[in-house]
mmCIF file of C-alpha atoms in Angstrom:
data_model
loop_
_atom_site.group_PDB
_atom_site.id
_atom_site.type_symbol
_atom_site.label_atom_id
_atom_site.label_comp_id
_atom_site.label_asym_id
_atom_site.label_seq_id
_atom_site.Cartn_x
_atom_site.Cartn_y
_atom_site.Cartn_z
ATOM 1 C CA GLN A 16 44.916 -18.141 53.383
ATOM 2 C CA LYS A 17 44.974 -14.112 53.893
ATOM 3 C CA GLU A 18 45.476 -12.650 57.292
ATOM 4 C CA VAL A 19 45.582 -9.294 58.445
ATOM 5 C CA GLU A 20 46.719 -8.247 61.853
ATOM 6 C CA GLN A 21 45.325 -5.606 64.285
ATOM 7 C CA ASN A 22 46.032 -4.924 67.922
ATOM 8 C CA SER A 23 42.824 -5.271 69.108
ATOM 9 C CA GLY A 24 43.479 -2.617 71.958
ATOM 10 C CA PRO A 25 42.101 -0.619 73.801
ATOM 11 C CA LEU A 26 43.975 2.046 72.506
ATOM 12 C CA SER A 27 43.410 4.949 74.636
ATOM 13 C CA VAL A 28 45.429 7.983 74.177
ATOM 14 C CA PRO A 29 44.766 12.012 75.742
ATOM 15 C CA GLU A 30 42.916 14.429 73.800
ATOM 16 C CA GLY A 31 45.233 16.361 71.697
ATOM 17 C CA ALA A 32 47.948 13.898 71.236
ATOM 18 C CA ILE A 33 48.908 11.486 67.864
ATOM 19 C CA ALA A 34 47.132 7.943 67.812
ATOM 20 C CA SER A 35 49.191 5.490 66.416
ATOM 21 C CA LEU A 36 47.292 2.189 64.421
ATOM 22 C CA ASN A 37 49.156 -0.849 63.046
ATOM 23 C CA CYS A 38 48.598 -3.100 60.618
ATOM 24 C CA THR A 39 50.268 -6.249 59.285
ATOM 25 C CA TYR A 40 49.169 -8.201 56.149
ATOM 26 C CA SER A 41 50.294 -11.697 55.068
ATOM 27 C CA ASP A 42 49.792 -11.491 51.421
ATOM 28 C CA ARG A 43 53.173 -9.735 49.897
ATOM 29 C CA GLY A 44 51.052 -9.645 46.620
ATOM 30 C CA SER A 45 48.592 -7.101 48.109
ATOM 31 C CA GLN A 46 47.672 -3.568 46.148
ATOM 32 C CA SER A 47 45.544 -1.699 47.972
ATOM 33 C CA PHE A 48 44.835 -0.379 51.956
ATOM 34 C CA PHE A 49 42.361 0.747 53.339
ATOM 35 C CA TRP A 50 41.912 2.411 56.464
ATOM 36 C CA TYR A 51 37.656 2.350 58.180
ATOM 37 C CA ARG A 52 36.245 3.778 61.492
ATOM 38 C CA GLN A 53 33.513 2.013 62.755
ATOM 39 C CA TYR A 54 31.508 3.777 65.581
ATOM 40 C CA SER A 55 29.695 1.356 68.072
ATOM 41 C CA GLY A 56 26.485 0.144 66.565
ATOM 42 C CA LYS A 57 27.477 1.657 62.848
ATOM 43 C CA SER A 58 28.621 0.252 60.131
ATOM 44 C CA PRO A 59 32.275 1.220 58.503
ATOM 45 C CA GLU A 60 33.016 4.423 57.170
ATOM 46 C CA LEU A 61 36.314 4.599 54.631
ATOM 47 C CA ILE A 62 38.741 7.047 55.515
ATOM 48 C CA MET A 63 41.744 6.716 53.457
ATOM 49 C CA PHE A 64 43.458 4.627 51.105
ATOM 50 C CA ILE A 65 46.801 3.994 50.264
ATOM 51 C CA TYR A 66 48.800 1.849 47.291
ATOM 52 C CA SER A 67 52.017 3.374 47.350
ATOM 53 C CA ASN A 68 54.896 3.426 49.603
ATOM 54 C CA GLY A 69 55.066 5.829 52.050
ATOM 55 C CA ASP A 70 52.823 8.597 53.558
ATOM 56 C CA LYS A 71 49.528 9.999 52.172
ATOM 57 C CA GLU A 72 48.063 12.931 54.708
ATOM 58 C CA ASP A 73 44.344 14.061 54.061
ATOM 59 C CA GLY A 74 43.639 16.561 57.097
ATOM 60 C CA ARG A 75 44.400 14.806 60.694
ATOM 61 C CA PHE A 76 44.890 11.761 59.037
ATOM 62 C CA THR A 77 48.258 10.155 57.836
ATOM 63 C CA ALA A 78 48.349 6.773 56.408
ATOM 64 C CA GLN A 79 51.766 5.134 55.755
ATOM 65 C CA LEU A 80 52.739 1.909 53.890
ATOM 66 C CA ASN A 81 55.736 -0.330 53.936
ATOM 67 C CA LYS A 82 55.591 -2.935 51.679
ATOM 68 C CA ALA A 83 58.524 -4.630 52.314
ATOM 69 C CA SER A 84 57.957 -4.941 56.197
ATOM 70 C CA GLN A 85 54.288 -5.766 55.124
ATOM 71 C CA TYR A 86 52.557 -3.132 56.937
ATOM 72 C CA VAL A 87 50.420 -0.516 57.459
ATOM 73 C CA SER A 88 49.567 2.397 60.030
ATOM 74 C CA LEU A 89 47.059 5.226 60.612
ATOM 75 C CA LEU A 90 48.175 8.012 62.460
ATOM 76 C CA ILE A 91 45.470 10.734 63.842
ATOM 77 C CA ARG A 92 47.234 13.984 64.605
ATOM 78 C CA ASP A 93 45.382 15.913 67.451
ATOM 79 C CA SER A 94 42.759 13.478 68.716
ATOM 80 C CA GLN A 95 39.639 14.331 69.452
ATOM 81 C CA PRO A 96 36.911 12.181 71.612
ATOM 82 C CA SER A 97 34.796 12.298 68.563
ATOM 83 C CA ASP A 98 37.842 9.856 66.916
ATOM 84 C CA SER A 99 36.933 7.184 69.474
ATOM 85 C CA ALA A 100 35.864 4.464 67.618
ATOM 86 C CA THR A 101 37.398 0.833 66.222
ATOM 87 C CA TYR A 102 39.575 1.479 63.226
ATOM 88 C CA LEU A 103 39.591 -1.528 60.829
ATOM 89 C CA CYS A 104 42.265 -2.111 58.001
ATOM 90 C CA ALA A 105 41.864 -3.694 55.311
ATOM 91 C CA VAL A 106 43.835 -5.341 52.528
ATOM 92 C CA ARG A 107 42.997 -6.078 48.487
ATOM 93 C CA SER A 108 44.946 -8.119 46.246
ATOM 94 C CA GLY A 109 44.075 -7.643 42.630
ATOM 95 C CA ASN A 110 40.171 -7.653 42.236
ATOM 96 C CA THR A 111 39.177 -9.624 45.375
ATOM 97 C CA PRO A 112 37.003 -8.878 48.023
ATOM 98 C CA LEU A 113 38.461 -6.914 50.876
ATOM 99 C CA VAL A 114 40.348 -8.143 53.825
ATOM 100 C CA PHE A 115 39.753 -7.003 57.003
ATOM 101 C CA GLY A 116 41.090 -6.898 60.265
ATOM 102 C CA LYS A 117 39.383 -7.153 63.009
ATOM 103 C CA GLY A 118 39.679 -3.849 64.397
ATOM 104 C CA THR A 119 41.796 -1.962 66.976
ATOM 105 C CA ARG A 120 39.180 0.031 69.664
ATOM 106 C CA LEU A 121 40.327 3.415 69.850
ATOM 107 C CA SER A 122 39.489 5.530 72.787
ATOM 108 C CA VAL A 123 40.260 9.590 73.248
ATOM 109 C CA ILE A 124 40.191 10.299 76.788
ATOM 110 C CA ALA A 125 39.191 14.512 77.180
ATOM 111 C CA GLY B 1 20.255 5.761 45.738
ATOM 112 C CA ALA B 2 22.301 8.146 47.166
ATOM 113 C CA GLY B 3 23.600 4.818 49.396
ATOM 114 C CA VAL B 4 23.771 1.459 50.063
ATOM 115 C CA SER B 5 20.205 0.369 51.477
ATOM 116 C CA GLN B 6 19.533 -2.846 53.467
ATOM 117 C CA SER B 7 16.117 -3.658 55.252
ATOM 118 C CA PRO B 8 15.156 -5.252 57.593
ATOM 119 C CA SER B 9 17.282 -3.096 59.901
ATOM 120 C CA ASN B 10 16.667 -5.405 62.092
ATOM 121 C CA LYS B 11 15.180 -9.176 62.033
ATOM 122 C CA VAL B 12 14.402 -11.800 65.052
ATOM 123 C CA THR B 13 13.505 -15.289 63.913
ATOM 124 C CA GLU B 14 12.960 -18.928 64.898
ATOM 125 C CA LYS B 15 15.850 -21.015 64.739
ATOM 126 C CA GLY B 16 15.020 -23.249 61.747
ATOM 127 C CA LYS B 17 13.448 -20.454 59.866
ATOM 128 C CA ASP B 18 14.515 -18.886 56.296
ATOM 129 C CA VAL B 19 15.043 -15.316 56.652
ATOM 130 C CA GLU B 20 16.196 -12.729 53.380
ATOM 131 C CA LEU B 21 17.865 -9.897 53.531
ATOM 132 C CA ARG B 22 18.109 -7.009 50.803
ATOM 133 C CA CYS B 23 20.722 -5.236 49.701
ATOM 134 C CA ASP B 24 20.574 -2.150 47.145
ATOM 135 C CA PRO B 25 23.630 -0.965 45.938
ATOM 136 C CA ILE B 26 24.557 2.719 45.157
ATOM 137 C CA SER B 27 23.342 3.543 41.487
ATOM 138 C CA GLY B 28 26.319 2.695 39.100
ATOM 139 C CA HIS B 29 28.039 0.164 41.114
ATOM 140 C CA THR B 30 28.640 -2.621 39.362
ATOM 141 C CA ALA B 31 30.246 -4.178 42.568
ATOM 142 C CA LEU B 32 28.279 -6.011 45.367
ATOM 143 C CA TYR B 33 29.383 -7.588 48.334
ATOM 144 C CA TRP B 34 27.876 -9.090 51.491
ATOM 145 C CA TYR B 35 30.163 -9.724 54.723
ATOM 146 C CA ARG B 36 28.714 -10.490 58.339
ATOM 147 C CA GLN B 37 30.136 -9.006 61.648
ATOM 148 C CA SER B 38 29.649 -11.040 64.679
ATOM 149 C CA LEU B 39 29.926 -9.416 67.955
ATOM 150 C CA GLY B 40 33.815 -8.414 68.457
ATOM 151 C CA GLN B 41 34.675 -10.076 65.309
ATOM 152 C CA GLY B 42 35.972 -8.579 62.159
ATOM 153 C CA LEU B 43 34.016 -8.349 59.182
ATOM 154 C CA GLU B 44 33.768 -12.185 57.381
ATOM 155 C CA PHE B 45 33.220 -11.950 53.453
ATOM 156 C CA LEU B 46 30.493 -14.412 52.128
ATOM 157 C CA ILE B 47 29.805 -13.199 48.683
ATOM 158 C CA TYR B 48 30.417 -11.206 46.030
ATOM 159 C CA PHE B 49 28.955 -10.108 42.606
ATOM 160 C CA GLN B 50 30.891 -8.369 39.948
ATOM 161 C CA GLY B 51 28.504 -6.950 36.781
ATOM 162 C CA ASN B 52 27.098 -10.389 34.906
ATOM 163 C CA SER B 53 30.231 -12.196 36.230
ATOM 164 C CA ALA B 54 29.462 -15.505 38.274
ATOM 165 C CA PRO B 55 29.902 -14.002 41.590
ATOM 166 C CA ASP B 56 32.500 -15.408 44.206
ATOM 167 C CA LYS B 57 30.848 -17.668 46.854
ATOM 168 C CA SER B 58 34.022 -18.732 48.402
ATOM 169 C CA GLY B 59 33.240 -17.359 51.479
ATOM 170 C CA LEU B 60 29.405 -18.813 52.208
ATOM 171 C CA PRO B 61 29.666 -20.552 55.501
ATOM 172 C CA SER B 62 27.325 -23.208 54.313
ATOM 173 C CA ASP B 63 25.072 -24.414 51.615
ATOM 174 C CA ARG B 64 22.313 -22.836 53.454
ATOM 175 C CA PHE B 65 23.146 -19.518 52.393
ATOM 176 C CA SER B 66 22.696 -18.196 48.905
ATOM 177 C CA ALA B 67 22.538 -15.312 47.412
ATOM 178 C CA GLU B 68 21.478 -13.060 44.077
ATOM 179 C CA ARG B 69 21.625 -10.123 42.362
ATOM 180 C CA THR B 70 18.875 -9.643 39.816
ATOM 181 C CA GLY B 71 18.985 -7.189 36.943
ATOM 182 C CA GLY B 72 22.590 -6.170 38.083
ATOM 183 C CA SER B 73 21.594 -4.127 40.713
ATOM 184 C CA VAL B 74 19.295 -5.317 43.961
ATOM 185 C CA SER B 75 20.862 -8.061 46.487
ATOM 186 C CA THR B 76 18.929 -10.899 48.277
ATOM 187 C CA LEU B 77 20.494 -12.914 50.954
ATOM 188 C CA THR B 78 19.244 -16.098 52.229
ATOM 189 C CA ILE B 79 19.901 -18.153 54.945
ATOM 190 C CA GLN B 80 17.716 -21.524 55.484
ATOM 191 C CA ARG B 81 16.970 -23.401 58.515
ATOM 192 C CA THR B 82 18.512 -20.419 60.301
ATOM 193 C CA GLN B 83 21.088 -21.523 63.525
ATOM 194 C CA GLN B 84 21.367 -19.187 66.680
ATOM 195 C CA GLU B 85 25.298 -19.126 65.167
ATOM 196 C CA ASP B 86 23.500 -17.502 62.169
ATOM 197 C CA SER B 87 23.170 -14.498 64.421
ATOM 198 C CA ALA B 88 25.440 -11.112 63.629
ATOM 199 C CA VAL B 89 25.188 -8.068 61.285
ATOM 200 C CA TYR B 90 24.884 -8.687 57.742
ATOM 201 C CA LEU B 91 26.352 -5.941 56.050
ATOM 202 C CA CYS B 92 26.320 -5.615 52.408
ATOM 203 C CA ALA B 93 28.345 -3.017 50.618
ATOM 204 C CA SER B 94 29.036 -1.872 47.082
ATOM 205 C CA SER B 95 31.973 -0.155 44.944
ATOM 206 C CA LEU B 96 33.007 1.267 41.437
ATOM 207 C CA ALA B 97 34.796 -1.328 39.742
ATOM 208 C CA PHE B 98 37.723 -0.842 37.253
ATOM 209 C CA ARG B 99 40.944 -2.887 37.135
ATOM 210 C CA GLY B 100 43.567 -1.887 39.788
ATOM 211 C CA ASN B 101 41.119 -1.079 41.830
ATOM 212 C CA ASN B 102 41.555 1.575 44.835
ATOM 213 C CA TYR B 103 38.544 2.420 45.542
ATOM 214 C CA GLY B 104 36.974 1.311 48.726
ATOM 215 C CA TYR B 105 33.867 0.203 49.571
ATOM 216 C CA THR B 106 30.891 2.247 50.893
ATOM 217 C CA PHE B 107 28.664 -0.073 53.431
ATOM 218 C CA GLY B 108 24.944 -0.141 54.377
ATOM 219 C CA SER B 109 23.796 0.403 57.677
ATOM 220 C CA GLY B 110 23.416 -3.319 57.957
ATOM 221 C CA THR B 111 20.700 -6.078 59.346
ATOM 222 C CA ARG B 112 21.022 -7.360 62.882
ATOM 223 C CA LEU B 113 19.698 -10.621 62.748
ATOM 224 C CA THR B 114 19.091 -12.658 66.275
ATOM 225 C CA VAL B 115 18.205 -16.101 66.052
ATOM 226 C CA VAL B 116 16.371 -17.580 68.873
#
């Protein structure tokens, strides 16, 4: 059973701070890793994907991957109230469907 | 189309009735997925279509659930004899599919199903 684990939160950070969201996965053969943002009552939207060890930056977002530790994280710099949402980690092995974590709820306090 | 389109957006049905949910993927996307999300829960995989290959039905929770994809485009998810535990948001997604695919999915806005 492939599992993706996330702290459900809520994670509360003040506006302007760095939010750090973490995810661990059970399948060592996993190859691709995705972060989705889901606002309340809306469908998930893709923020970033990463497949190589290390960091990948896109604007205020940085994804970090450590395959040896089976750990992927998402950093949000200069957090804004509009970043308040649930963040879903998803993992793929080969061409199998994405396996999603249950998500971490982030609250950015103005 | 420009995005993944799902209909209806909301569906209330009586226990025991059959329902059909429709998904129209992004044009050119060969892979189509159905997930469902119950309140406060993560996304649960249901079924996956890839081109003309046989679908991956490994996530369907019971034989009351079935899905088809006609002409490699529009998909219909059918739930027969609905039960209250079927109440959830049913999400459809599509993606380009390549070997070693690193592309994520684009989700539709979902169908909120309520069984009363």
